[in-house]
XYZ file of C-alpha atoms in Angstrom:
703
model
C 52.181 91.395 123.610
C 51.856 93.950 120.895
C 51.720 92.900 117.263
C 54.154 94.432 114.803
C 53.089 95.031 111.222
C 55.327 95.452 108.184
C 53.889 98.072 105.841
C 54.530 98.627 102.200
C 56.877 101.500 102.922
C 59.166 99.168 104.852
C 58.540 100.860 108.196
C 57.568 98.988 111.331
C 54.755 100.334 113.488
C 53.688 99.157 116.936
C 50.106 99.059 118.158
C 51.076 99.056 121.830
C 53.637 100.566 124.240
C 52.829 104.011 122.902
C 52.104 105.443 126.359
C 52.653 102.509 128.672
C 53.418 103.582 132.244
C 57.080 102.703 132.752
C 57.740 100.617 135.860
C 61.321 99.517 135.144
C 64.429 101.002 133.607
C 63.720 99.206 130.334
C 60.167 100.544 130.161
C 61.504 104.009 130.897
C 63.871 103.776 127.916
C 60.988 102.561 125.753
C 58.790 105.457 126.892
C 61.205 108.066 125.522
C 60.205 109.599 122.215
C 61.784 108.063 119.156
C 62.522 104.580 117.842
C 66.316 104.620 117.762
C 69.092 105.482 120.239
C 69.936 108.853 118.699
C 66.320 109.988 118.873
C 65.858 108.783 122.458
C 69.172 110.328 123.514
C 67.833 113.811 122.836
C 65.732 113.504 125.993
C 68.260 115.301 128.195
C 68.568 118.258 125.839
C 64.893 118.884 125.009
C 62.997 117.756 128.091
C 60.693 120.732 128.578
C 60.116 120.872 132.373
C 63.866 121.194 132.998
C 64.906 123.317 130.026
C 64.581 126.530 132.033
C 66.570 125.129 134.945
C 69.462 123.937 132.784
C 69.702 127.318 131.069
C 69.897 129.296 134.320
C 73.171 131.166 134.797
C 75.611 131.121 137.681
C 73.292 133.123 139.958
C 70.599 130.471 140.116
C 68.013 130.030 142.876
C 69.524 126.868 144.428
C 66.657 126.135 146.803
C 64.070 126.446 144.034
C 66.073 124.086 141.814
C 66.311 121.468 144.563
C 62.602 121.783 145.290
C 61.746 121.278 141.627
C 64.010 118.256 141.345
C 62.446 116.643 144.391
C 58.805 117.445 143.666
C 58.379 117.093 139.911
C 57.478 113.559 138.901
C 56.694 113.767 135.180
C 55.889 110.746 133.093
C 59.422 110.260 131.816
C 60.842 110.213 135.367
C 58.609 107.605 136.960
C 61.489 105.182 137.678
C 64.019 105.746 140.418
C 67.000 105.118 138.163
C 65.703 107.570 135.548
C 65.295 110.278 138.190
C 68.769 109.595 139.547
C 70.319 109.863 136.100
C 68.673 113.213 135.427
C 69.450 114.550 138.907
C 73.147 113.798 138.478
C 73.108 115.209 134.967
C 71.620 118.485 136.212
C 73.947 118.479 139.226
C 76.892 118.247 136.859
C 75.634 121.106 134.695
C 74.626 123.415 137.562
C 77.380 122.422 140.009
C 75.114 121.189 142.801
C 77.347 119.341 145.269
C 74.821 117.062 146.937
C 73.560 115.705 143.621
C 77.079 114.633 142.633
C 77.596 112.975 146.028
C 74.233 111.273 145.632
C 75.364 109.874 142.282
C 78.633 108.560 143.720
C 76.705 106.545 146.313
C 74.589 104.723 143.741
C 75.361 101.026 143.010
C 74.727 101.496 139.260
C 77.818 101.985 137.120
C 76.290 104.430 134.635
C 75.200 106.783 137.461
C 78.614 106.670 139.150
C 80.369 107.244 135.823
C 78.209 110.289 135.156
C 79.015 111.690 138.606
C 82.748 111.096 138.082
C 82.599 113.107 134.862
C 81.884 116.261 136.914
C 85.510 117.409 136.809
C 84.832 120.633 138.704
C 83.832 118.645 141.820
C 87.226 116.878 142.064
C 89.539 119.822 141.334
C 92.241 120.496 143.918
C 91.097 124.062 144.544
C 87.411 123.161 145.035
C 86.294 123.900 148.567
C 85.051 120.332 149.202
C 88.233 118.618 147.987
C 89.527 117.870 151.474
C 90.421 114.427 152.852
C 88.271 114.780 155.967
C 85.183 115.587 153.903
C 85.769 112.758 151.425
C 86.357 110.186 154.171
C 83.271 111.190 156.167
C 80.750 111.750 153.370
C 81.898 109.663 150.375
C 84.547 106.999 150.997
C 83.010 105.438 154.108
C 79.661 105.106 152.333
C 80.584 104.390 148.711
C 81.016 100.957 147.155
C 84.459 99.412 146.686
C 84.236 100.062 142.944
C 83.399 103.731 143.451
C 86.119 104.022 146.119
C 88.755 102.863 143.635
C 87.378 105.096 140.862
C 87.437 108.155 143.143
C 91.060 107.425 144.114
C 92.168 107.353 140.472
C 90.109 110.459 139.729
C 91.830 112.350 142.555
C 95.204 111.061 141.366
C 94.580 112.963 138.111
C 93.166 116.161 139.584
C 95.731 116.529 142.413
C 98.824 116.238 140.215
C 99.506 119.965 140.512
C 98.912 120.056 144.255
C 101.350 117.493 145.637
C 100.885 118.544 149.258
C 97.147 117.915 149.162
C 97.691 114.574 147.401
C 100.073 113.470 150.158
C 97.580 114.598 152.800
C 94.880 112.540 151.085
C 97.169 109.487 150.973
C 98.085 109.662 154.656
C 94.550 110.188 155.935
C 92.952 107.604 153.651
C 95.638 105.080 154.675
C 94.900 105.671 158.344
C 91.129 105.635 157.912
C 91.027 102.514 155.697
C 94.264 100.845 154.586
C 97.306 101.560 152.426
C 96.095 99.355 149.595
C 93.060 101.573 148.994
C 95.170 104.723 148.939
C 97.904 103.489 146.579
C 96.508 105.143 143.396
C 97.046 108.537 145.061
C 100.818 107.969 144.844
C 100.536 108.881 141.157
C 99.970 112.484 142.298
C 102.553 112.587 145.124
C 106.179 113.720 145.091
C 108.874 111.243 144.106
C 110.489 111.034 147.537
C 107.137 110.552 149.256
C 106.169 107.840 146.765
C 109.440 105.943 147.217
C 109.142 106.034 151.014
C 105.528 104.833 150.864
C 106.468 101.937 148.598
C 109.291 100.880 150.922
C 106.879 100.765 153.856
C 104.186 98.905 151.908
C 104.579 95.167 152.525
C 102.340 93.661 149.818
C 103.515 93.425 146.163
C 101.891 96.054 143.978
C 99.620 95.131 141.130
C 101.322 95.112 137.764
C 99.068 97.830 136.318
C 99.734 100.262 139.150
C 103.466 99.610 139.089
C 103.546 100.176 135.328
C 101.791 103.519 135.759
C 104.213 104.570 138.494
C 107.285 103.529 136.521
C 105.988 105.147 133.339
C 105.453 108.374 135.222
C 108.815 108.214 137.057
C 111.389 106.022 135.235
C 113.956 106.633 137.986
C 111.648 104.788 140.360
C 112.704 101.482 138.793
C 116.309 102.054 139.830
C 115.402 103.330 143.281
C 113.111 100.427 143.969
C 115.771 97.770 143.252
C 119.271 98.325 144.637
C 120.880 94.874 144.163
C 122.851 93.715 141.125
C 120.463 92.366 138.481
C 122.666 89.435 137.445
C 123.016 88.264 141.047
C 119.265 88.409 141.582
C 118.555 86.422 138.407
C 121.222 83.825 139.201
C 119.839 83.309 142.691
C 116.291 82.770 141.464
C 117.480 80.489 138.685
C 118.919 78.196 141.389
C 116.104 78.287 143.936
C 113.028 78.651 141.701
C 110.411 75.910 142.026
C 109.576 75.574 138.334
C 106.545 73.433 139.092
C 104.899 76.105 141.272
C 102.865 78.157 138.797
C 101.858 80.882 141.239
C 105.389 81.446 142.516
C 106.810 81.617 139.000
C 104.070 83.985 137.802
C 104.516 86.340 140.753
C 108.264 86.404 140.247
C 108.043 87.159 136.527
C 105.487 89.910 137.127
C 107.865 91.466 139.648
C 110.688 91.171 137.110
C 108.664 93.066 134.503
C 107.553 95.781 136.898
C 110.857 96.476 138.660
C 113.514 96.077 135.950
C 114.182 97.667 132.582
C 114.756 94.487 130.582
C 116.097 96.397 127.586
C 119.265 97.244 129.562
C 120.153 93.683 130.621
C 123.605 92.443 129.657
C 124.438 89.199 127.862
C 125.028 87.255 131.083
C 121.618 88.215 132.490
C 119.885 87.158 129.267
C 121.718 83.826 129.380
C 120.255 83.195 132.841
C 116.738 84.168 131.666
C 116.922 81.899 128.611
C 117.988 79.035 130.896
C 114.945 79.673 133.075
C 112.608 79.715 130.075
C 114.054 76.390 128.933
C 113.438 74.878 132.390
C 109.854 76.140 132.393
C 109.201 74.518 129.029
C 110.756 71.230 130.161
C 108.618 71.251 133.298
C 105.279 71.990 131.606
C 105.918 71.046 127.972
C 102.880 71.447 125.659
C 100.226 72.037 128.327
C 101.734 75.412 129.247
C 98.780 77.247 127.665
C 96.168 74.538 127.545
C 95.761 74.769 131.303
C 94.005 78.093 132.154
C 96.041 78.382 135.366
C 99.264 78.437 133.319
C 98.144 80.939 130.658
C 99.470 83.984 132.546
C 102.857 82.336 133.026
C 103.037 81.447 129.328
C 102.278 85.033 128.291
C 105.020 86.366 130.571
C 107.551 83.916 129.116
C 106.578 85.009 125.606
C 107.128 88.657 126.555
C 110.664 87.727 127.590
C 111.259 85.975 124.267
C 110.046 88.954 122.257
C 112.227 91.407 124.135
C 115.210 89.077 123.752
C 114.757 88.868 119.978
C 114.208 92.594 119.498
C 116.842 93.993 121.840
C 119.586 91.554 120.865
C 118.803 91.877 117.114
C 118.771 88.171 116.397
C 118.558 86.833 112.844
C 115.264 86.619 110.978
C 114.849 82.845 111.327
C 114.416 83.252 115.084
C 111.287 85.316 114.427
C 109.890 82.316 112.602
C 110.767 80.145 115.602
C 109.018 82.616 117.881
C 105.936 82.594 115.674
C 105.887 78.799 115.595
C 106.271 78.672 119.362
C 103.428 81.130 119.915
C 101.214 79.386 117.402
C 101.800 75.914 118.808
C 101.040 76.877 122.414
C 98.139 79.112 121.306
C 99.405 82.448 122.598
C 97.482 85.438 121.224
C 99.611 88.272 122.665
C 101.843 89.449 119.817
C 101.998 93.160 120.597
C 105.171 95.209 120.590
C 106.788 94.850 124.036
C 109.011 97.948 124.063
C 108.552 101.711 123.761
C 110.126 104.689 121.985
C 112.316 102.951 119.407
C 110.907 103.511 115.929
C 113.427 101.443 113.959
C 113.254 98.325 116.129
C 109.498 98.577 116.402
C 109.092 98.781 112.628
C 111.474 95.861 112.052
C 109.673 93.735 114.622
C 106.220 94.366 113.149
C 107.314 93.852 109.541
C 109.030 90.569 110.375
C 106.041 89.456 112.397
C 103.638 90.069 109.501
C 106.043 88.278 107.218
C 105.766 85.247 109.490
C 101.988 85.524 109.407
C 102.041 85.519 105.627
C 104.321 82.486 105.493
C 102.016 80.552 107.760
C 98.651 81.569 106.328
C 99.493 82.174 102.655
C 102.471 79.862 102.308
C 103.020 76.148 102.653
C 103.761 76.015 106.402
C 100.110 75.314 107.300
C 96.919 74.708 105.338
C 94.597 77.539 106.320
C 91.476 75.913 104.899
C 92.094 72.719 106.881
C 92.613 74.382 110.250
C 89.813 73.883 112.807
C 87.539 76.866 113.306
C 88.695 77.412 116.900
C 92.362 77.473 115.803
C 91.652 80.023 113.093
C 89.841 82.217 115.605
C 92.853 82.152 117.934
C 95.251 82.891 115.098
C 93.180 85.790 113.804
C 92.703 87.173 117.289
C 96.494 87.291 117.457
C 96.479 89.037 114.077
C 94.016 91.604 115.433
C 96.226 92.230 118.470
C 99.204 92.732 116.196
C 97.119 95.264 114.267
C 96.796 97.299 117.464
C 100.573 97.605 117.596
C 100.629 98.740 113.955
C 98.014 101.422 114.635
C 99.955 102.727 117.612
C 103.107 102.829 115.507
C 101.367 104.709 112.659
C 99.719 107.205 115.009
C 103.083 107.928 116.619
C 105.389 108.016 113.573
C 103.020 108.740 110.665
C 100.949 106.702 108.168
C 103.957 105.972 105.941
C 106.172 104.642 108.731
C 105.439 100.968 107.975
C 104.669 98.938 104.847
C 101.115 97.550 104.899
C 101.490 95.397 101.782
C 101.761 91.995 103.525
C 99.070 93.041 105.960
C 96.471 93.895 103.292
C 97.280 90.752 101.286
C 96.770 88.549 104.332
C 93.545 90.308 105.314
C 92.156 89.875 101.791
C 92.916 86.162 101.846
C 91.379 85.629 105.273
C 88.216 87.580 104.482
C 87.604 85.541 101.340
C 88.059 82.355 103.331
C 85.714 83.626 106.012
C 82.888 84.401 103.591
C 83.341 81.237 101.540
C 83.368 78.991 104.604
C 80.743 80.997 106.540
C 82.993 81.241 109.597
C 82.646 83.845 112.341
C 85.760 85.892 112.943
C 87.159 88.608 115.112
C 88.966 89.848 112.045
C 86.382 92.638 111.574
C 87.619 94.816 114.398
C 87.970 98.576 114.596
C 91.741 98.216 114.559
C 91.696 96.527 111.159
C 89.197 99.007 109.754
C 91.591 101.821 110.592
C 94.392 100.138 108.672
C 92.608 99.180 105.476
C 91.016 101.267 102.717
C 87.233 101.581 103.226
C 86.445 99.811 99.956
C 88.423 96.727 101.048
C 86.261 96.279 104.097
C 82.906 97.280 102.594
C 83.279 94.888 99.658
C 83.276 91.930 101.992
C 80.611 93.402 104.253
C 78.172 93.722 101.368
C 78.778 90.138 100.305
C 78.352 88.942 103.859
C 75.094 90.840 104.416
C 73.515 89.189 101.373
C 73.442 85.767 103.037
C 70.181 84.158 104.174
C 69.103 84.910 107.722
C 69.985 81.427 108.976
C 73.597 81.825 107.806
C 74.295 85.278 109.190
C 76.984 84.856 111.857
C 76.800 86.288 115.357
C 79.436 88.907 114.623
C 77.036 90.560 112.110
C 74.222 91.180 114.610
C 75.349 94.699 115.492
C 75.826 95.605 111.829
C 72.345 94.382 110.937
C 70.871 96.322 113.829
C 72.041 99.500 112.111
C 71.366 98.665 108.468
C 68.572 96.060 108.427
C 66.261 97.050 111.256
C 63.001 95.871 109.593
C 64.510 92.402 109.143
C 65.357 92.166 112.833
C 61.903 93.318 113.902
C 60.077 90.942 111.554
C 62.261 87.951 112.485
C 62.869 88.842 116.116
C 62.114 85.301 117.346
C 64.888 83.855 115.160
C 67.394 86.389 116.453
C 66.205 85.675 119.981
C 66.872 81.969 119.508
C 70.351 82.700 118.151
C 71.181 84.762 121.250
C 69.708 82.224 123.641
C 71.492 79.268 122.065
C 74.869 80.991 122.152
C 74.519 82.155 125.771
C 73.385 78.727 126.973
C 76.496 77.035 125.566
C 79.351 76.118 127.882
C 82.438 78.263 127.460
C 85.395 77.510 125.258
C 87.493 79.889 123.183
C 85.047 80.197 120.273
C 81.851 80.261 122.362
C 83.262 82.898 124.711
C 83.922 85.157 121.741
C 80.379 84.610 120.401
C 78.930 85.429 123.824
C 80.722 88.788 123.862
C 79.155 89.695 120.498
C 75.693 88.593 121.628
C 76.103 90.658 124.791
C 76.881 93.755 122.699
C 73.816 93.119 120.572
C 71.500 92.713 123.582
C 72.824 95.824 125.303
C 72.308 97.795 122.097
C 68.701 96.782 121.503
C 67.656 98.206 124.888
C 67.508 101.593 123.147
C 65.486 100.376 120.151
C 61.727 100.671 120.070
C 59.689 97.751 121.494
C 62.166 94.998 120.590
C 63.680 94.487 124.088
C 60.189 94.354 125.643
C 59.432 91.349 123.468
C 62.697 89.688 124.474
C 62.002 90.216 128.182
C 58.475 88.850 127.943
C 59.742 85.837 126.002
C 62.398 85.166 128.662
C 59.863 85.568 131.459
C 57.466 83.097 129.829
C 60.233 80.548 129.132
C 62.557 81.107 132.079
C 63.379 77.405 132.480
C 64.598 77.156 128.876
C 68.444 77.258 128.847
C 69.709 80.691 127.845
C 66.631 82.673 128.895
C 68.129 83.762 132.218
C 71.330 84.922 130.493
C 69.398 86.988 127.922
C 67.294 88.509 130.689
C 70.373 89.585 132.667
C 71.576 91.805 129.804
C 68.234 93.568 129.333
C 66.767 94.359 132.763
C 67.958 96.012 135.956
C 68.582 94.208 139.240
C 65.173 94.673 140.899
C 63.356 93.536 137.742
C 65.632 90.514 137.337
C 65.077 89.648 140.972
C 61.284 90.058 140.704
C 60.936 87.936 137.543
C 63.119 85.126 138.887
C 61.409 85.066 142.289
C 57.878 85.221 140.873
C 58.475 82.458 138.361
C 60.216 80.061 140.716
C 57.795 80.513 143.600
C 54.736 80.106 141.361
C 55.768 76.532 140.555
C 54.138 73.742 142.490
C 57.446 72.407 143.768
C 59.240 74.218 146.617
C 62.077 76.611 145.748
C 64.736 74.335 147.220
C 63.364 71.292 145.393
C 63.485 73.171 142.080
C 67.240 73.640 142.501
C 67.537 69.848 142.342
C 65.213 69.428 139.374
C 66.697 72.314 137.336
C 70.303 72.721 138.542
C 71.427 74.303 135.261
C 68.879 77.112 135.615
C 70.000 77.881 139.143
C 73.602 77.869 137.996
C 72.635 80.319 135.233
C 70.938 82.614 137.774
C 74.056 82.574 139.973
C 76.327 83.343 137.004
C 73.998 86.087 135.750
C 73.794 88.029 139.019
C 77.150 89.826 138.476
C 76.128 90.782 134.920
C 72.970 92.700 135.769
C 73.701 96.413 135.385
C 71.898 97.482 138.544
C 72.812 94.760 141.076
C 70.301 92.566 142.823
C 69.949 93.095 146.564
C 72.263 91.282 148.952
C 69.255 89.924 150.844
C 68.030 88.236 147.644
C 71.477 86.738 146.980
C 71.744 85.416 150.544
C 68.268 83.899 150.396
C 68.830 82.458 146.930
C 72.090 80.708 147.795
C 70.675 79.526 151.114
C 68.043 77.499 149.241
C 70.316 76.204 146.478
C 71.969 72.810 146.492
C 74.962 73.726 144.299
C 76.859 76.870 145.234
C 80.013 76.715 143.104
C 79.653 80.285 141.791
C 78.661 81.772 145.146
C 81.975 83.485 146.127
C 82.213 85.246 142.748
C 78.590 86.388 142.931
C 79.032 87.790 146.434
C 82.311 89.477 145.454
C 80.597 91.190 142.528
C 77.710 92.395 144.684
C 79.966 93.602 147.517
C 82.125 95.415 144.966
C 79.110 97.370 143.688
C 76.878 97.957 146.722
C 77.606 100.968 148.993
C 79.122 100.079 152.369
C 76.224 101.377 154.461
C 73.785 99.133 152.579
C 76.131 96.160 153.001
C 76.113 96.681 156.783
C 72.317 96.719 156.830
C 72.251 93.188 155.377
C 74.784 91.621 157.746
C 72.147 90.411 160.265
C 70.665 88.181 157.547
C 73.874 86.131 157.496
C 73.292 84.785 160.995
C 70.444 82.516 159.816
C 72.049 81.386 156.559
C 73.875 78.047 156.003
C 77.592 77.707 156.737
C 78.733 77.729 153.063
C 76.865 80.992 152.464
C 78.461 82.676 155.464
C 81.893 81.384 154.446
C 81.492 82.636 150.880
C 80.302 86.047 152.078
C 83.293 86.493 154.419
C 85.697 85.246 151.725
C 84.318 87.770 149.247
C 84.505 90.563 151.832
C 88.211 89.841 152.436
C 88.872 90.348 148.721
C 86.747 93.436 148.169
C 86.053 95.546 151.246
C 88.430 97.991 152.995
C 90.416 96.798 155.997
C 88.332 98.543 158.631
C 85.083 97.199 157.203
C 86.512 93.692 156.857
C 87.633 93.606 160.491
C 84.195 94.752 161.680
C 82.487 92.176 159.442
C 84.814 89.398 160.580
C 84.265 90.186 164.244
C 80.504 90.238 163.711
C 80.534 86.919 161.820
C 82.766 85.356 164.496
C 80.542 86.419 167.387
C 77.350 85.332 165.591
C 78.348 81.655 165.728
C 79.539 79.189 168.350
C 80.213 76.477 165.798
C 83.863 75.392 166.187
C 84.010 74.020 162.660
C 82.849 77.303 161.130
C 85.196 79.325 163.336
C 88.051 77.063 162.300
C 87.260 77.796 158.626
C 87.127 81.518 159.396
C 90.555 81.217 160.978
C 91.949 79.507 157.872
C 90.599 82.287 155.691
C 92.212 84.876 157.932
C 95.569 83.069 157.883
C 95.516 82.934 154.088
C 94.622 86.618 153.865
C 97.429 87.554 156.255
C 99.940 85.602 154.152
C 98.937 87.645 151.127
C 98.803 91.091 152.766
C 101.239 90.908 155.740
C 98.897 93.308 157.486
C 99.569 93.391 161.253
C 95.992 94.438 162.006
C 94.849 91.043 160.774
C 97.597 89.336 162.750
C 96.222 90.871 165.958
C 92.724 89.809 164.939
C 93.992 86.290 164.245
C 95.697 86.089 167.655
C 92.430 87.079 169.295
C 90.428 84.509 167.349
C 92.855 81.678 168.109
C 92.164 82.026 171.815
C 88.565 81.013 171.187
C 89.328 77.972 169.017
C 89.013 74.528 170.554
C 92.040 73.173 168.680
C 95.729 72.934 169.646
C 97.503 76.241 169.015
C 100.234 74.667 166.896
C 97.662 73.211 164.453
C 96.372 76.668 163.571
C 99.611 77.822 161.947
C 100.432 74.672 159.992
């Protein structure tokens, strides 16, 4: 490892890595000229061998350009990912179709995002923007993540060509399934959209329904034809208040299909009765149980709308605040749109409640546990987002910031005095407050000793105290590793997000990430090393380091999973985080040799979501020799992620590859559960076919 020296001028110089041949994405970044991100980012603008190509006009020699791109292998392009990034960048600038398509078929998010930014390629009048071409050359080969991104991209570009958008929707629905084509409805005519929604059997996601209703408010009325009061009264009688999933689904449907601001007094009486029954059923654990958190947030949204729309007295806002505080809800944002007076009153009363709690006698701020203060200030930050939206819409003088600034000043002093880490220093709060208010506390905070600098200051120090980070890089490394190795709770999860930002940022700083990677590689069995490694390297490098280290030990790979179960759990949890995903063959082999596989379905779902479909099919034969839990997890992940046609082909292949009745019975259960969720008749036919081959009574299958 190279040695860093601190010179009298305060600059840090490296004795190594000046011209090291880059073998990985990280080494490629380090090989670019410059020490800092801005200097390295100039690579695309000043790279000499391609300067003449980028400057060529519209009448460019296409064949010569493609030949140069394929044949030139300069030093800075010696990694596959680096070449792909530059190829897509040049394809975007010079409008080369095949380079954009090549970028869309990559499993790496940054490459796909760059390809999607080529707006000219997705325009309605472009000669390749035809459903048959997209289905044959892009959608059948792209990953599930890219498929979804392309659908939303087309929904934007086809808004002024409704006929082509409807043609895309129909052909994509037939080629894959309706669920994959739903985003295209944002670009279709109103009548076509309404008819498609009536024929679609599965409930829409809340986000998509919100976008549709925001775009076409009349859709809310067309989509629900029954009397609102009758619907609410019926559900109030038949609702199973102990069934969290049923209640959550119903409330989400209520929010997406009804304009709650127009409800009459009788309807609100029914809703308040339902909220009371929910609280009686679940009492104080409504938000302490993670499975109930979504339900609690939906109930709070109802309370906020009730208070705002019905203009209740001020003391009810205090009751709402106390209720949210006691059950640890952090969603305080304004629930309604386009009503300046009510929005201003709501926010001012809400900040007044904050001040009474934090500055007044209702609670003792200094005696609150650190985790409680974090939750409360996260809520304060979310409320600040609502204030910023209000000010950007109605002007900077539309709301009084006096209570807000007073509360922020008090909290910041408490934070610095007690050395607590806070989310209070967010961009939203910086927009609201005068620069001197924020900088005063930042300067005081930055003067602390290294050991007392909180995690939330890492990014700030990376910009303003670079020599300190380079000289004390081992201490910062230990901070990151200790935080990432901790088990998750509210406070630790927040710290992990800040450490992740720091690690992703240092990839573009000179030499520092190389040291971190080498340290992780040498101490891979130390808790936290695998997590740090996953943020710094690409998939192939992560895979190579893990495999080399584990196989070089004297004990067999499978035996190591028993001796170091926490390390294997960390590897499984880190797989979805690696920017360029590990190969499916590695994941299958890894989980086949592990003893504990609790995170296996999530890992497979992440990989299937990112890998192109044609590469997924190439790895299917490897499943035949893997253990039953691995095959089950793979099929379960495929049902969640892959398009209908691909799922059916995968399911048929997995079914025919085994004669084990127990495994086939588990496959059948998965298929039944999936059919209940989707109501897709294609899966019903597949299920009927599979049942004929099961050696169990027919009536037991459908219980």
